[in-house]
XYZ file of C-alpha atoms in Angstrom:
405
model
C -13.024 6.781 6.799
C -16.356 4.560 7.546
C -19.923 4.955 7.067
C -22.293 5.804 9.839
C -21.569 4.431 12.939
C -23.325 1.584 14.618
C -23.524 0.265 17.930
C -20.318 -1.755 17.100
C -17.955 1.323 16.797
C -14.531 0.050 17.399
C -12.516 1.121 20.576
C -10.395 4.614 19.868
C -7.064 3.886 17.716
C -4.133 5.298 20.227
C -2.557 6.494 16.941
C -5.262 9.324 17.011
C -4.022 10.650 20.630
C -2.396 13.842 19.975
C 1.423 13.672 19.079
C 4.129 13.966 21.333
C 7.007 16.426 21.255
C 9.161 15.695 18.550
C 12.439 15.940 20.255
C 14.645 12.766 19.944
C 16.448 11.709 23.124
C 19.807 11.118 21.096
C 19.837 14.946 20.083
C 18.156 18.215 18.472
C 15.888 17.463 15.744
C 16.307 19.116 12.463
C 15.019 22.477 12.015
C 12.423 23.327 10.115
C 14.502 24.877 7.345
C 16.392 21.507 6.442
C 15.988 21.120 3.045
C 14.970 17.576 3.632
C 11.865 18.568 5.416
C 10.733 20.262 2.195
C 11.744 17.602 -0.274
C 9.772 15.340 1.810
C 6.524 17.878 1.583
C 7.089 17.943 -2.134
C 7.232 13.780 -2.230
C 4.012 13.814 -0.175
C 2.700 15.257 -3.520
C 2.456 12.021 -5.031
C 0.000 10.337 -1.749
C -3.223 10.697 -3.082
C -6.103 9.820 -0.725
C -7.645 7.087 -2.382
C -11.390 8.183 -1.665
C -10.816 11.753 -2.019
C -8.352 11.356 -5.489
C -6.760 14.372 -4.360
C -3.383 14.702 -2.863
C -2.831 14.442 1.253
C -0.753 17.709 1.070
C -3.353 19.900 -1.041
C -5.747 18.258 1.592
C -3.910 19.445 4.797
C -3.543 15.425 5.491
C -0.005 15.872 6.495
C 0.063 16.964 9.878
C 3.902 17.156 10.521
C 7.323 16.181 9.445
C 10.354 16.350 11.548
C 13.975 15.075 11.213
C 15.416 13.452 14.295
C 19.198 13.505 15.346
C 19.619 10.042 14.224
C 18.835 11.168 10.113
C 15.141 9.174 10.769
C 12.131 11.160 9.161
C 8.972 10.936 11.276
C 5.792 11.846 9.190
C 2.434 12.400 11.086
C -0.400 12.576 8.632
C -4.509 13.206 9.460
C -7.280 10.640 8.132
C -10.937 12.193 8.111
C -12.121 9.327 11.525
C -10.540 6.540 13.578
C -11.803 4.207 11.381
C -10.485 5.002 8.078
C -10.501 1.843 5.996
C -7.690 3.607 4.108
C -5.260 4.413 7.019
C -2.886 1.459 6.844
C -2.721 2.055 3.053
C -1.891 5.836 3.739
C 0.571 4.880 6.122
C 2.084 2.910 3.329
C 1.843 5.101 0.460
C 3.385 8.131 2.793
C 6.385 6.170 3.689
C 7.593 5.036 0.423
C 7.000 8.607 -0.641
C 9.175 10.319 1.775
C 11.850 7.052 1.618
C 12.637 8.465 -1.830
C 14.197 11.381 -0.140
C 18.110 10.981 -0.010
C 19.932 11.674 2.869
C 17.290 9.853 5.684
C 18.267 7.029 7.862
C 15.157 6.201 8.253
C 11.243 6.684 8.049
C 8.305 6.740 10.706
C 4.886 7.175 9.575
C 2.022 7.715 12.053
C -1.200 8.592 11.538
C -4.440 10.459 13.798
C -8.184 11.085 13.241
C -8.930 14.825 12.223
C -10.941 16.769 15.043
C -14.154 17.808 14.588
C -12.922 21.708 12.918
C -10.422 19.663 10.802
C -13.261 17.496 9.304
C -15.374 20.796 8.690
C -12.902 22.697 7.074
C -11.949 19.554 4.807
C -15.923 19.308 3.721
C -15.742 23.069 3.063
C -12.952 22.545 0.947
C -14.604 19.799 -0.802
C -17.785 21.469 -1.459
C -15.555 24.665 -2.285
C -17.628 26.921 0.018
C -20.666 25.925 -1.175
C -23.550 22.836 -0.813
C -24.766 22.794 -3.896
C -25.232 20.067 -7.191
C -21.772 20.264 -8.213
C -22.893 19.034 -12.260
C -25.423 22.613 -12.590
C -22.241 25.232 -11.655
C -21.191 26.993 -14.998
C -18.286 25.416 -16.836
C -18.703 21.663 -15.638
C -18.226 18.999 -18.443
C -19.742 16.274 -16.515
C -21.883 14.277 -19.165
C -25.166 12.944 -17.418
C -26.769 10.250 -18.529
C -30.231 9.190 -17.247
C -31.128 5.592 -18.607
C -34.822 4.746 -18.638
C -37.457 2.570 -20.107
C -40.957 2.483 -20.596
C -41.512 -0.466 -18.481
C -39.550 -3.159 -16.574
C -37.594 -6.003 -17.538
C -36.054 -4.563 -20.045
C -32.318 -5.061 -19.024
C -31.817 -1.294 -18.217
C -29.960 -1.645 -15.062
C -27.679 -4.202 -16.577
C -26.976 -2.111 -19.642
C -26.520 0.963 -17.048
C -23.825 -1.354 -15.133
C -22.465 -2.221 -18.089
C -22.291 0.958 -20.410
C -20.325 2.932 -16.577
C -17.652 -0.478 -16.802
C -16.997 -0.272 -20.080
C -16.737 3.650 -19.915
C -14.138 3.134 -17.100
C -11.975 0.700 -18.763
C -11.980 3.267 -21.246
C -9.556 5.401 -18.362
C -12.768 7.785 -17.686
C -13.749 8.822 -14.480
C -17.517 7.361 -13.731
C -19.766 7.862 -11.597
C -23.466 6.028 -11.194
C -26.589 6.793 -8.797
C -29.185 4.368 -8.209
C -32.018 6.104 -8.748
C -34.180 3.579 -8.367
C -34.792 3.673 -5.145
C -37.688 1.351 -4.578
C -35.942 -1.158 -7.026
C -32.066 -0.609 -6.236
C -29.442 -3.380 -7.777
C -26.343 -1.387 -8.298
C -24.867 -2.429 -5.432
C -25.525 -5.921 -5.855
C -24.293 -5.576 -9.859
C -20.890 -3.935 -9.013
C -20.034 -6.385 -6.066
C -20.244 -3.466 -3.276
C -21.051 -4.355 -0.054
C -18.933 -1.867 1.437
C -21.145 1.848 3.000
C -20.191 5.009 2.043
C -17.857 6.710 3.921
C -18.631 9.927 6.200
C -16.806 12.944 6.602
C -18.689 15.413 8.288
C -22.079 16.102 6.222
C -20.385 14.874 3.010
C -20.284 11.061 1.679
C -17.726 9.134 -0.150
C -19.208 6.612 -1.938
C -17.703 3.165 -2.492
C -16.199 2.357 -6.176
C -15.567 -0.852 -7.629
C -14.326 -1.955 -11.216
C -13.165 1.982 -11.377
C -16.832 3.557 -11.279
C -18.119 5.050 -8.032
C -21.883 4.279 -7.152
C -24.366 5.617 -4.521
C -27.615 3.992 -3.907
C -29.696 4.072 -1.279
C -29.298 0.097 -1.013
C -26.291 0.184 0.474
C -28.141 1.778 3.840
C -31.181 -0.696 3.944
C -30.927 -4.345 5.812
C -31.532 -6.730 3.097
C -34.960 -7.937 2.698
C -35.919 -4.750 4.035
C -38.416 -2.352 1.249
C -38.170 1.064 0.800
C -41.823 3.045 1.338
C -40.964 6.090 0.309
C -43.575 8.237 -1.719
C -42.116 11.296 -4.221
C -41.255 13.801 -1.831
C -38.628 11.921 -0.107
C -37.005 9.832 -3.379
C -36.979 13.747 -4.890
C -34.766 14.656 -1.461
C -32.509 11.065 -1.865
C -31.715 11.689 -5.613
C -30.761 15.360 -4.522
C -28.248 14.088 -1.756
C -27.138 11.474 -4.016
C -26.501 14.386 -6.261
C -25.440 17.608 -3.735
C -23.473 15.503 -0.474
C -21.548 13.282 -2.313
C -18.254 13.881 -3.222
C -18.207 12.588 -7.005
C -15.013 14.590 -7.935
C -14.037 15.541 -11.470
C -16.268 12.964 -12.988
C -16.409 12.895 -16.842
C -19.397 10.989 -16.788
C -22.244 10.428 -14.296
C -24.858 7.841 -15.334
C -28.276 7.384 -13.735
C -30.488 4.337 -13.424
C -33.698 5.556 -13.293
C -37.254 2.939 -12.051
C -39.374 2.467 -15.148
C -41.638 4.682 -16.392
C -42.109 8.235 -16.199
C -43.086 8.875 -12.545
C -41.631 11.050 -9.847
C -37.580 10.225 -10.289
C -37.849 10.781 -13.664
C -39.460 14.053 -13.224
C -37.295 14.701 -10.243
C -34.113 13.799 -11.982
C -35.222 16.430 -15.165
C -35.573 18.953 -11.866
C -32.752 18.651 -9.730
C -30.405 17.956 -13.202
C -31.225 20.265 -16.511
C -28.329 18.779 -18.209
C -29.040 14.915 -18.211
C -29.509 13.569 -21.951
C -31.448 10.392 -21.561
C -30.748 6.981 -22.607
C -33.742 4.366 -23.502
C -33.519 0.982 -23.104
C -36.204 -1.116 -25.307
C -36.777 -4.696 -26.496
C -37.456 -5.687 -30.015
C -40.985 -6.176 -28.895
C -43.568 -4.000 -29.997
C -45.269 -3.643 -26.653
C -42.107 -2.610 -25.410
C -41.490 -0.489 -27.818
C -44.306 1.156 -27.597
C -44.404 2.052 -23.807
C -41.123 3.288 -24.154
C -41.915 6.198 -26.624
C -43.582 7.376 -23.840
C -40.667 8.575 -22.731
C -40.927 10.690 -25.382
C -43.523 13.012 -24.184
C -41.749 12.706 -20.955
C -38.782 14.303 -23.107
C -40.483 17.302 -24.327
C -42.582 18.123 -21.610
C -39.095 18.117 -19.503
C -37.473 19.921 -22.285
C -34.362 17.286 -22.066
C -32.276 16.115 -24.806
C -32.295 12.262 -26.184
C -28.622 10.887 -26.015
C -30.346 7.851 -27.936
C -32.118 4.458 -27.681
C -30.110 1.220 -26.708
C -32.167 -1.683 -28.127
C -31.361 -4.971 -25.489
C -32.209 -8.889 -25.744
C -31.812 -8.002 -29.622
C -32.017 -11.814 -30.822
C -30.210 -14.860 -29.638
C -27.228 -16.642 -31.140
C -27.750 -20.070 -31.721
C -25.086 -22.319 -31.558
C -24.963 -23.358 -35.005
C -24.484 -19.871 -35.756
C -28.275 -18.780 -36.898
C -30.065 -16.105 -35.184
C -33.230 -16.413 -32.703
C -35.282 -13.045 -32.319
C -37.092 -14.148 -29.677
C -38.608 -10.937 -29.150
C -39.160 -9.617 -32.358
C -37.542 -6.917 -34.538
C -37.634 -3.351 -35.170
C -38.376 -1.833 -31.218
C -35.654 0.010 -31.291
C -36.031 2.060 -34.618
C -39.520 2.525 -33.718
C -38.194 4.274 -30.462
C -35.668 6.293 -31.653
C -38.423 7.336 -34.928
C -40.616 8.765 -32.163
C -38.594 10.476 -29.972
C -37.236 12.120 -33.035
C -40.583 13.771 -33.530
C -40.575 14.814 -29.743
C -36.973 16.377 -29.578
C -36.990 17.783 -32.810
C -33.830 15.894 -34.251
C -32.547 12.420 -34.969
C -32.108 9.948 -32.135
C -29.784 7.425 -33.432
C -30.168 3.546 -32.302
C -26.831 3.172 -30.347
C -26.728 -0.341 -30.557
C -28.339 -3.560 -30.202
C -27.271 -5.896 -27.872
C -27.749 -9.512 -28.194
C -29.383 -12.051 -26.115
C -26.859 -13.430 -23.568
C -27.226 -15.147 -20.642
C -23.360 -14.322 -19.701
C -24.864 -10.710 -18.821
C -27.263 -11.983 -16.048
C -24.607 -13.977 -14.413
C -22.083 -10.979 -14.763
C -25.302 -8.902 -13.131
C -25.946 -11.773 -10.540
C -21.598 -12.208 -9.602
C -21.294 -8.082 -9.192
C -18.391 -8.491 -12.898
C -20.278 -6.545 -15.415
C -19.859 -8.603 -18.863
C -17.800 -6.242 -20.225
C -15.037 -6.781 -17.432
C -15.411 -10.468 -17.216
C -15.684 -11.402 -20.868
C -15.200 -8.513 -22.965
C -15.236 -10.476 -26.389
C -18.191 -11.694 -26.553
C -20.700 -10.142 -28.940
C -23.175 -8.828 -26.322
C -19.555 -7.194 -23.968
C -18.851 -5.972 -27.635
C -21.675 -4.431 -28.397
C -21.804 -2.818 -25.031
C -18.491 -1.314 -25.124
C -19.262 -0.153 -28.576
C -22.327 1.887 -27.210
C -19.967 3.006 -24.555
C -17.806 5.264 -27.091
C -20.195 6.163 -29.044
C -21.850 8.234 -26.056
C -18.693 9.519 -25.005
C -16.956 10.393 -28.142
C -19.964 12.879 -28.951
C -18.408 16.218 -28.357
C -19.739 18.164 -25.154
C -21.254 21.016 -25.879
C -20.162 24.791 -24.771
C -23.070 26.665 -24.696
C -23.334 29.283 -22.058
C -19.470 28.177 -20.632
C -17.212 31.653 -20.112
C -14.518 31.104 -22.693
C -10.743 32.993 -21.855
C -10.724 34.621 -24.647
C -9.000 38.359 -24.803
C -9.138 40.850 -28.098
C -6.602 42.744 -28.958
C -6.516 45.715 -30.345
């Protein structure tokens, strides 16, 4: 599995020729209705494709399984191109599986690319028949989260990096989308330098520190800008959203630019269900441009998940505090967009000064990974439950519920 090929496409892997005939020169093979061969299907259970999270076998990854004369197992299994990062590690993982059968001499595990109808009935699978936003079908429990801000400078991408870490570490299964597409820094904040991965029309997008993340930075040359206008961010945040295979994600966080432009409008569109998150300063110009998000809110008709109030004083070292920018933002923020939503926005947390986060943002180790006891990591990871503790709603999910007479 790779991302979009380049001139530099690697020569064709011989393992991906097709397979020879499995019969062994020292005798028959084993026939298909050894019980071996079937123990070894059922250990295959266990190889999960580690950009897929889904086992090999409920996949169709395991191409064949025979039993030579000798007692050795030979396992042929399918990876979605030639240049699957994960091959070698499939390899592994499928051989220790089918080792823990009893009764084999041996084990041979060799692996091919999938052919072109392979790869299409694997995305169909994937997308379950369908190419659609996976986080609108009825019954999904995917939280969305779309952190904003009034303006920039606020911290909001850190917080965003951040609040998916912590949320991870919490055993949660993350997802983030850089939806800041003329301002992108996920990448860079997580450590990823890897592309996504291709498999037919669908993409697998890297992960690192547990949370996957898509942004469109990870397909620009650095230095390089991105002169897009609204029409064509609207189409990126809807691939980012539709042909990318997030899985079952409990929680799928977006940083949005500042402001209330065309993402943010966009991002209300393409997902109904995203709660936002604002991030604000203590300072009352900050404050104030980001209760503009507000009428952004209501207009939109989206819910406020609540306000996250950053750089909220700095610790001195003699122990006194430092409010460098002031006091109060936050409950100012979370009074107004009260009034626009029509019920309480609580103040999630405030997050102290630190200049640990920066160089957690600059080293791609989110603070709350690299020093998770410091009062800013704390504060963080506090914020982090809150959000997902709050009880999903069920409103307008088919329950299975019978009456009896």
């Amino acid at each position: 599995m790779t991302a979009p090929q380049d001139p530099g496409t690697p020569a064709p892997d011989p393992r991906d020729q097709a397979p020879s005939s499995a019969q062994d020169p020292h005798g028959a093979p084993a026939s298909a209705e050894d019980p071996r061969i079937a123990r070894i299907h059922e250990a295959l259970e266990a190889v999960i494709d580690p950009e897929i999270g889904r086992p090999i076998t409920e996949l169709d990854m395991v191409d064949s399984v025979t039993i030579d004369a000798a007692g050795t197992a030979e396992v042929t299994i399918l990876v979605t191109i030639a240049a699957c990062p994960m091959r070698d590690r499939l390899e592994r993982s499928t051989a220790e599986a089918t080792a823990t059968v009893p009764g084999l001499a041996g084990v041979k595990v060799d692996s091919r690319a999938m052919t072109d109808e392979q790869r299409k009935a694997l995305t169909t699978r994937l997308r379950q028949g369908h190419r659609q936003i996976p986080f609108n079908k009825p019954g999904t429990l995917t939280r969305i989260l779309a952190v904003s801000s009034g303006k920039g400078g606020v911290g909001k991408s850190t917080v965003t990096a951040n609040l998916a870490a912590a949320m991870a570490a919490q055993g949660l299964s993350v997802g983030v989308i850089d939806a800041d597409i003329h301002g992108f820094s996920m990448p860079g904040m997580f450590g990823i330098t890897d592309k996504p991965t291709k498999v037919g029309d669908l993409l697998m997008p890297p992960e690192a520190h547990g949370v996957k993340v898509m942004s469109i930075g990870m397909f620009v040359p650095d230095g390089q800008a991105v002169v897009w206008r609204g029409p064509k961010m609207h189409r990126a945040i809807e691939q980012f959203a539709s042909d990318v295979f997030w899985g079952e994600l409990d929680v799928l966080l977006l940083d949005l630019p500042p402001g209330t432009g065309d993402v943010a409008i966009s991002v209300a569109q393409l997902l109904p269900k995203a709660q936002m998150l604002v991030v604000t300063t203590p300072q009352v110009s900050a404050a104030s441009v980001a209760e503009r998000v507000g009428s952004l809110a209501k207009a939109t008709k989206q819910d406020v998940a609540g306000v996250v109030e950053n750089m909220s004083g700095l610790v001195l070292p003699d122990g006194s505090r430092m409010d460098v920018f002031g006091t109060g933002g936050g409950e100012r923020v979370a009074e107004t967009l009260a009034g626009a939503v029509e019920h309480p926005v609580p103040v999630l947390g405030q997050v102290p000064l630190d200049p640990r986060l920066r160089e957690g943002a600059d080293g791609g180790v989110p603070l709350v990974l690299s020093d998770p006891e410091q009062p800013a990591a704390q504060q963080l990871r506090a914020i982090a439950a809150a959000l997902v503790a709050r009880p999903r709603g069920l409103s307008g999910m088919r329950l299975p519920l019978s009456v009896r007479g």
